[in-house]
CSV table of C-alpha atoms in Angstrom, one decimal:
chain,number,residue,atom,x,y,z
A,104,MET,CA,125.2,85.9,65.9
A,105,LYS,CA,123.4,88.9,67.4
A,106,VAL,CA,125.3,90.2,70.4
A,107,GLN,CA,122.8,91.5,73.1
A,108,ARG,CA,125.4,93.0,75.5
A,109,VAL,CA,128.7,92.4,77.2
A,110,ARG,CA,129.2,92.2,81.0
A,111,PHE,CA,132.7,92.7,82.3
A,112,GLU,CA,134.0,90.3,85.1
A,113,HIS,CA,137.4,89.9,86.8
A,114,PHE,CA,138.4,87.1,84.5
A,115,GLY,CA,137.2,88.9,81.3
A,116,GLY,CA,133.7,89.0,80.6
A,117,ILE,CA,130.3,87.4,79.5
A,118,ILE,CA,129.0,87.9,76.1
A,119,ALA,CA,125.1,87.6,75.8
A,120,THR,CA,123.7,86.7,72.4
A,121,GLU,CA,120.2,86.7,71.3
A,122,GLU,CA,120.3,84.7,68.2
A,123,PRO,CA,121.0,82.0,69.4
A,124,ALA,CA,120.2,82.9,73.1
A,125,THR,CA,123.5,82.0,74.8
A,126,LEU,CA,126.2,83.2,77.1
A,127,LEU,CA,129.8,83.2,76.2
A,128,TRP,CA,132.4,83.2,79.0
A,129,VAL,CA,135.5,84.9,77.4
A,130,ASP,CA,138.9,86.1,78.8
A,131,ARG,CA,140.5,89.6,78.9
A,132,ASP,CA,142.5,88.8,75.8
A,133,TYR,CA,139.4,87.9,73.6
A,134,LEU,CA,137.7,91.2,74.5
A,135,ARG,CA,140.7,93.4,74.2
A,136,ALA,CA,141.1,92.0,70.6
A,137,ARG,CA,137.7,93.2,69.9
A,138,GLY,CA,138.1,96.8,71.4
A,139,PHE,CA,136.8,96.2,74.9
A,140,GLU,CA,138.5,97.3,78.1
A,141,GLY,CA,137.1,96.2,81.4
A,142,GLY,CA,138.2,99.3,83.5
A,143,ALA,CA,137.8,99.1,87.3
A,144,VAL,CA,136.4,95.5,87.1
A,145,TRP,CA,139.7,94.2,85.6
A,146,GLU,CA,142.0,96.6,87.6
A,147,GLY,CA,140.5,95.6,91.2
A,148,PRO,CA,140.8,92.6,93.1
A,149,ASP,CA,139.0,89.3,92.4
A,150,PRO,CA,136.0,89.2,94.6
A,151,GLY,CA,135.6,85.5,94.1
A,152,TYR,CA,132.0,85.6,92.6
A,153,LEU,CA,130.5,87.2,89.6
A,154,SER,CA,129.3,90.9,89.4
A,155,GLY,CA,125.7,89.7,89.3
A,156,PRO,CA,123.6,86.7,88.7
A,157,VAL,CA,123.2,85.6,85.0
A,158,GLU,CA,119.6,84.6,85.5
A,159,VAL,CA,116.9,85.6,87.8
A,160,GLU,CA,113.8,83.3,88.1
A,161,ILE,CA,110.6,85.2,89.2
A,162,ALA,CA,107.6,83.3,90.4
A,163,ILE,CA,104.4,85.1,88.9
A,164,THR,CA,101.6,82.8,90.1
A,165,THR,CA,100.7,80.0,92.6
A,166,ARG,CA,98.0,78.8,90.4
A,167,CYS,CA,98.0,76.0,88.2
A,168,ASN,CA,95.4,74.1,86.0
A,169,LEU,CA,97.0,70.7,86.7
A,170,ARG,CA,98.1,69.1,90.0
A,171,CYS,CA,101.4,67.1,89.3
A,172,PRO,CA,102.4,65.1,92.2
A,173,CYS,CA,106.1,66.0,91.7
A,174,CYS,CA,105.3,69.7,91.8
A,175,TYR,CA,108.2,71.6,93.6
A,176,THR,CA,106.1,74.5,94.5
A,177,SER,CA,102.9,72.7,95.4
A,178,ALA,CA,101.0,74.8,92.9
A,179,GLU,CA,97.5,75.9,93.7
A,180,ARG,CA,98.9,77.0,97.1
A,181,GLY,CA,97.2,80.3,97.8
A,182,ARG,CA,95.8,80.4,94.2
A,183,ARG,CA,96.9,83.9,93.4
A,184,ASP,CA,98.7,85.9,90.8
A,185,VAL,CA,101.6,88.2,91.6
A,186,PRO,CA,100.6,91.8,90.7
A,187,LEU,CA,102.3,93.3,87.5
A,188,LYS,CA,103.7,96.0,89.5
A,189,ALA,CA,105.4,93.5,92.0
A,190,VAL,CA,106.9,91.6,89.1
A,191,THR,CA,108.1,94.8,87.5
A,192,ARG,CA,110.1,95.5,90.8
A,193,SER,CA,111.6,92.2,90.4
A,194,LEU,CA,112.7,93.1,86.9
A,195,ASP,CA,114.1,96.2,87.9
A,196,ALA,CA,116.2,94.4,90.4
A,197,ALA,CA,117.4,91.9,88.0
A,198,ALA,CA,118.4,94.7,85.5
A,199,SER,CA,120.2,96.6,88.3
A,200,VAL,CA,122.5,93.6,89.0
A,201,GLY,CA,123.3,92.9,85.3
A,202,ALA,CA,121.3,89.8,84.8
A,203,PHE,CA,121.0,88.7,81.3
A,204,HIS,CA,117.9,86.3,81.5
A,205,VAL,CA,114.8,86.1,83.5
A,206,ALA,CA,112.5,83.1,83.7
A,207,PHE,CA,109.0,83.3,84.8
A,208,GLY,CA,107.7,80.6,87.0
A,209,GLY,CA,104.7,79.5,88.8
A,210,GLY,CA,102.4,77.6,88.9
A,211,GLU,CA,101.6,77.7,85.4
A,212,PRO,CA,102.7,81.2,83.9
A,213,LEU,CA,100.2,81.1,81.0
A,214,ILE,CA,97.3,81.5,83.6
A,215,HIS,CA,98.7,84.9,84.5
A,216,PRO,CA,96.7,87.5,82.4
A,217,ASP,CA,99.8,89.9,82.3
A,218,LEU,CA,102.4,87.4,81.1
A,219,LEU,CA,102.9,89.3,77.7
A,220,ARG,CA,103.2,92.6,79.4
A,221,MET,CA,105.7,91.2,81.6
A,222,ALA,CA,107.9,89.8,78.7
A,223,ARG,CA,107.6,93.4,77.1
A,224,ALA,CA,108.8,94.8,80.4
A,225,ALA,CA,111.6,92.5,80.5
A,226,ARG,CA,112.8,93.4,77.0
A,227,GLU,CA,112.5,97.2,77.9
A,228,ARG,CA,115.2,96.5,80.7
A,229,ASP,CA,117.5,94.5,78.3
A,230,LEU,CA,116.5,91.2,79.9
A,231,LEU,CA,115.8,88.1,77.8
A,232,PRO,CA,112.6,86.4,79.3
A,233,SER,CA,111.5,82.7,79.0
A,234,PHE,CA,109.3,80.4,80.9
A,235,THR,CA,108.2,76.7,81.2
A,236,THR,CA,104.7,75.7,80.6
A,237,ASN,CA,102.6,72.4,80.9
A,238,ASP,CA,101.4,73.1,77.4
A,239,ARG,CA,97.5,73.0,78.1
A,240,LEU,CA,97.0,76.7,77.5
A,241,VAL,CA,99.3,77.2,74.5
A,242,THR,CA,97.2,78.2,71.4
A,243,PRO,CA,98.1,79.4,67.9
A,244,SER,CA,96.6,82.8,68.8
A,245,TRP,CA,98.7,83.2,71.9
A,246,ALA,CA,101.8,81.9,70.2
A,247,ARG,CA,101.4,84.6,67.4
A,248,GLN,CA,101.1,87.3,70.1
A,249,ALA,CA,104.3,86.1,71.9
A,250,ARG,CA,106.6,85.9,68.9
A,251,GLY,CA,109.5,88.0,69.3
A,252,LEU,CA,109.0,88.3,73.1
A,253,PHE,CA,110.5,85.3,74.6
A,254,SER,CA,114.0,84.0,74.0
A,255,ARG,CA,112.7,80.5,74.5
A,256,VAL,CA,109.7,78.7,75.9
A,257,ASN,CA,110.3,75.2,77.5
A,258,VAL,CA,107.4,72.6,77.3
A,259,SER,CA,107.3,70.1,80.3
A,260,ILE,CA,106.5,66.6,78.8
A,261,ASP,CA,105.9,63.3,80.5
A,262,LEU,CA,105.8,59.6,79.6
A,263,PRO,CA,103.4,56.9,80.6
A,264,GLY,CA,104.1,56.2,84.4
A,265,GLY,CA,105.8,59.4,84.8
A,266,PRO,CA,105.5,61.9,87.9
A,267,ARG,CA,103.4,64.4,86.4
A,268,ASP,CA,99.6,64.9,86.4
A,269,PRO,CA,98.1,61.7,84.6
A,270,SER,CA,96.1,63.9,82.3
A,271,MET,CA,99.2,65.2,80.6
A,272,THR,CA,99.8,63.2,77.5
A,273,LEU,CA,102.9,63.3,75.4
A,274,ALA,CA,100.8,63.8,72.3
A,275,GLU,CA,99.2,66.9,73.5
A,276,SER,CA,102.5,68.3,74.8
A,277,LEU,CA,104.2,67.8,71.4
A,278,ASP,CA,101.2,69.5,69.7
A,279,ALA,CA,102.0,72.6,71.9
A,280,VAL,CA,105.7,72.3,70.9
A,281,ARG,CA,104.6,72.3,67.2
A,282,THR,CA,102.3,75.3,67.7
A,283,LEU,CA,105.2,77.3,69.3
A,284,VAL,CA,107.7,76.4,66.6
A,285,ASP,CA,105.2,77.2,63.9
A,286,ALA,CA,104.9,80.7,65.3
A,287,GLY,CA,108.7,81.1,65.3
A,288,ILE,CA,109.3,80.7,69.0
A,289,THR,CA,112.5,78.6,70.0
A,290,CYS,CA,111.2,75.8,72.0
A,291,GLY,CA,112.7,72.9,74.1
A,292,CYS,CA,111.3,70.2,76.3
A,293,ASN,CA,111.9,69.3,80.0
A,294,LEU,CA,111.5,65.8,81.2
A,295,ILE,CA,111.6,64.8,85.0
A,296,LEU,CA,113.6,61.4,85.0
A,297,THR,CA,112.3,58.6,87.2
A,298,GLU,CA,112.8,54.8,87.2
A,299,ARG,CA,109.4,54.2,85.5
A,300,ILE,CA,110.3,56.1,82.4
A,301,ILE,CA,113.8,55.1,81.9
A,302,PRO,CA,112.8,52.3,79.5
A,303,GLN,CA,111.0,54.9,77.3
A,304,LEU,CA,113.8,57.4,76.8
A,305,ASP,CA,114.2,56.4,73.2
A,306,LEU,CA,110.5,57.5,72.6
A,307,ALA,CA,111.2,60.9,74.3
A,308,PHE,CA,114.2,61.6,72.0
A,309,SER,CA,112.5,60.3,68.9
A,310,GLU,CA,109.2,62.2,69.3
A,311,VAL,CA,110.7,65.5,70.7
A,312,SER,CA,113.1,65.8,68.0
A,313,LYS,CA,110.5,65.3,65.3
A,314,ALA,CA,108.1,67.9,66.9
A,315,GLY,CA,110.7,70.7,66.2
A,316,ALA,CA,112.1,71.3,69.7
A,317,ASP,CA,115.7,72.3,69.8
A,318,SER,CA,116.9,70.2,72.7
A,319,LEU,CA,115.7,67.9,75.7
A,320,MET,CA,116.4,69.0,79.3
A,321,ILE,CA,116.7,66.0,81.6
A,322,LEU,CA,115.7,66.9,85.2
A,323,ARG,CA,116.4,65.2,88.2
A,324,ALA,CA,113.4,64.7,90.7
A,325,LYS,CA,113.7,67.2,93.7
A,326,PRO,CA,112.4,66.6,97.2
A,327,SER,CA,110.6,70.1,97.4
A,328,GLY,CA,106.9,71.0,97.5
A,329,ARG,CA,104.7,68.1,96.8
A,330,GLY,CA,107.7,66.4,95.5
A,331,LYS,CA,108.9,65.6,99.0
A,332,ASP,CA,106.0,63.2,99.4
A,333,GLU,CA,106.9,61.3,96.2
A,334,HIS,CA,110.6,61.5,96.3
A,335,GLU,CA,111.4,58.0,97.4
A,336,GLU,CA,109.4,56.7,94.5
A,337,MET,CA,111.0,59.0,92.0
A,338,ARG,CA,114.5,58.5,92.9
A,339,LEU,CA,116.8,56.7,90.4
A,340,SER,CA,118.5,53.5,91.4
A,341,GLY,CA,122.3,53.2,91.5
A,342,GLN,CA,122.2,50.9,88.6
A,343,THR,CA,120.2,53.4,86.7
A,344,GLN,CA,122.5,56.2,87.5
A,345,SER,CA,125.8,54.2,86.4
A,346,ALA,CA,124.2,53.9,82.9
A,347,LEU,CA,122.6,57.1,82.5
A,348,VAL,CA,125.2,59.4,81.1
A,349,PRO,CA,126.4,56.7,78.4
A,350,ARG,CA,122.9,55.9,77.5
A,351,LEU,CA,121.9,59.7,77.0
A,352,VAL,CA,125.0,60.3,74.7
A,353,GLN,CA,124.1,57.3,72.7
A,354,LEU,CA,120.6,58.5,72.3
A,355,SER,CA,121.9,61.9,71.4
A,356,GLU,CA,124.0,60.6,68.7
A,357,THR,CA,121.3,58.2,67.3
A,358,TYR,CA,118.7,60.8,67.0
A,359,ASN,CA,121.2,63.7,66.3
A,360,PHE,CA,119.5,65.7,68.9
A,361,PRO,CA,121.0,67.6,71.9
A,362,PHE,CA,120.2,67.1,75.6
A,363,HIS,CA,121.1,69.0,78.7
A,364,LEU,CA,121.3,67.6,82.2
A,365,ASP,CA,120.2,70.0,85.1
A,366,CYS,CA,122.7,70.9,87.7
A,367,ALA,CA,121.5,68.2,90.1
A,368,PHE,CA,123.1,65.7,87.9
A,369,ALA,CA,126.3,67.3,87.7
A,370,PRO,CA,128.0,64.7,89.9
A,371,LEU,CA,127.1,61.9,87.5
A,372,LEU,CA,128.8,63.9,84.8
A,373,MET,CA,132.0,64.7,86.8
A,374,THR,CA,132.4,61.1,87.6
A,375,SER,CA,131.5,59.6,84.0
A,376,SER,CA,133.9,58.6,81.6
A,377,VAL,CA,134.0,62.0,79.9
A,378,SER,CA,137.3,63.7,80.7
A,379,ARG,CA,137.2,66.8,83.0
A,380,GLY,CA,138.9,68.8,80.4
A,381,ARG,CA,136.0,68.0,77.9
A,382,LEU,CA,133.5,68.7,80.5
A,383,GLU,CA,135.0,72.2,81.1
A,384,ASP,CA,135.1,72.8,77.4
A,385,LEU,CA,131.5,72.0,77.1
A,386,GLY,CA,130.6,74.4,80.1
A,387,ALA,CA,129.7,71.7,82.5
A,388,TYR,CA,128.9,73.3,86.0
A,389,GLY,CA,127.7,72.2,89.3
A,390,CYS,CA,125.0,73.8,91.5
A,391,ILE,CA,124.3,77.2,90.5
A,392,ALA,CA,122.2,78.4,93.3
A,393,GLY,CA,123.4,81.7,94.7
A,394,ASP,CA,126.2,81.6,92.4
A,395,LEU,CA,124.8,82.1,88.9
A,396,LEU,CA,121.2,82.1,89.7
A,397,VAL,CA,118.7,83.7,92.3
A,398,THR,CA,115.0,83.4,92.4
A,399,VAL,CA,112.1,85.6,93.7
A,400,ASP,CA,109.1,84.0,95.4
A,401,PRO,CA,105.5,85.3,95.2
A,402,GLU,CA,106.1,87.4,98.4
A,403,GLY,CA,109.1,89.2,96.8
A,404,MET,CA,111.8,87.3,98.8
A,405,VAL,CA,115.0,86.1,97.3
A,406,HIS,CA,116.3,82.4,97.4
A,407,PRO,CA,119.4,80.9,95.9
A,408,CYS,CA,117.1,78.3,94.1
A,409,SER,CA,113.5,78.0,93.5
A,410,HIS,CA,113.7,74.6,95.4
A,411,LEU,CA,115.3,75.9,98.6
A,412,ASP,CA,113.5,77.5,101.6
A,413,PHE,CA,116.6,79.6,102.4
A,414,ILE,CA,115.9,83.3,102.2
A,415,GLY,CA,118.7,86.0,101.5
A,416,GLY,CA,116.3,89.1,101.9
A,417,ARG,CA,114.0,91.2,99.8
A,418,VAL,CA,114.3,91.6,96.0
A,419,GLU,CA,114.4,95.4,96.3
A,420,ASP,CA,117.6,94.9,98.1
A,421,LEU,CA,119.2,92.6,95.6
A,422,PRO,CA,122.1,94.8,94.6
A,423,GLY,CA,123.4,94.9,98.2
A,424,LEU,CA,122.4,91.2,98.9
A,425,TRP,CA,124.4,89.9,95.9
A,426,THR,CA,127.7,91.5,97.3
A,427,ASP,CA,127.0,90.4,100.9
A,428,LYS,CA,129.2,87.4,101.6
A,429,SER,CA,127.5,86.6,104.9
A,430,VAL,CA,124.3,85.6,102.8
A,431,TRP,CA,125.9,83.6,100.0
A,432,ASP,CA,129.3,82.2,101.2
A,433,ALA,CA,127.8,78.7,102.1
A,434,PHE,CA,126.6,78.4,98.5
A,435,ARG,CA,129.5,80.0,96.5
A,436,ASN,CA,132.3,78.2,98.4
A,437,ARG,CA,130.7,74.9,98.9
A,438,ASP,CA,133.2,73.3,96.5
A,439,SER,CA,136.0,73.8,99.0
A,440,CYS,CA,133.9,72.2,101.9
A,441,LEU,CA,134.3,68.5,100.7
A,442,THR,CA,137.1,66.2,101.6
A,443,GLY,CA,138.2,62.7,100.5
A,444,LYS,CA,137.3,61.2,97.1
A,445,CYS,CA,134.2,63.7,96.9
A,446,SER,CA,136.6,66.7,96.8
A,447,ARG,CA,137.5,65.6,93.2
A,448,CYS,CA,134.0,66.6,92.1
A,449,GLY,CA,133.1,69.2,94.5
A,450,VAL,CA,129.4,69.5,93.6
A,451,ARG,CA,126.3,68.3,95.1
A,452,CYS,CA,122.5,69.2,95.1
A,453,ALA,CA,121.7,71.4,98.1
A,454,VAL,CA,118.1,70.6,98.0
A,455,VAL,CA,118.7,66.9,98.2
A,456,ASN,CA,121.2,67.3,101.0
A,457,ALA,CA,118.7,69.5,103.0
A,458,TYR,CA,116.0,66.9,102.5
A,459,HIS,CA,118.2,64.4,104.1
A,460,GLY,CA,119.4,66.8,106.9
A,461,LEU,CA,122.7,67.2,105.6
A,462,GLY,CA,124.9,70.4,105.3
A,463,LEU,CA,126.6,71.7,102.2
A,464,ASP,CA,129.9,70.2,103.6
A,465,GLN,CA,128.5,66.6,103.0
A,466,PRO,CA,128.3,64.6,99.7
A,467,ASP,CA,125.1,63.9,97.9
A,468,PRO,CA,123.7,60.9,99.6
A,469,GLU,CA,121.6,59.7,96.7
A,470,LEU,CA,124.3,59.4,93.9
A,471,THR,CA,126.3,56.3,93.2
A,472,CYS,CA,129.5,58.4,93.3
A,473,SER,CA,128.8,59.1,97.0
A,474,PRO,CA,128.1,57.2,100.1
A,475,ARG,CA,124.4,56.9,99.7
A,476,ILE,CA,121.2,55.9,101.0
A,477,ASP,CA,119.8,53.7,98.3
A,478,PRO,CA,116.2,52.5,98.4
A,479,HIS,CA,116.8,49.9,95.7
């Protein structure tokens, strides 16, 4: 295990490793046993939040070579690339707050002519870069140039009847996965889950595992960007939600292949048959917006999540913004806002609540574990 760096926190610290690329949250005793002392961070009062985000997502382009109905950024909007200098300023800001990872977003990141330069600039600042691609621009030549730069690349996949551009085929996406893996690049796959593709989940696990990806990320459809127009069609029924976690666990065991659920699905995990203690052992977490994550839009404005319109301020001011409780309190303390049965879980998707005109003190209205608006 190759340690990238250690960042002290009031509880102890976070150890970032590169091989594999992961974050280990450890207590003070663990660090002391290995010769580390947290100094002023351990001696001072608990601020109630981390010393900095663990990841900063940076939008580098609004251009895309596809037009997916579910696109949360309405890619092609403005059709422009963010200049390298502006992205470098965002990387400087991410490094100044001690972030570990940066994720380049879009649009389609591979369209940007300076993507490899951005990855090198991130490495120079001790940041591990990654990005997600629709796969159409992945070539063996590019993959060879990118080897050793990105901590991982995620390939978006779809299944017949899914929410992405109809020209995206699973076969082409898996060819891109194989190209990346053959070049020595760690690769995973992202899948937006909708009712129409639920019956094909076996196919996704089977084919993705054979292509050489290391995991499958299951994403909840979000009502943002063009996705707002398609959201009612993409939402999962109550019956599907109830069966989802057990089915994913079963498929993972059948194909001996790991999966992840994005944070918008956290309430389903928290109310599943998996014990709360086991979930904590596995690092299950709710919404990370403004808590573990911030995002930077093409104009250089900081958001708690790339799906949210809420603006915290300019990226150049990120160090001061991060410690400004008036900016982030609503996101960092949302677990304490809920009462009744929902207080046992304490998590919900801020994007979904905003779509339905609800505040962060209300439960997620679309989930079976909450009072919900169910179109099915």
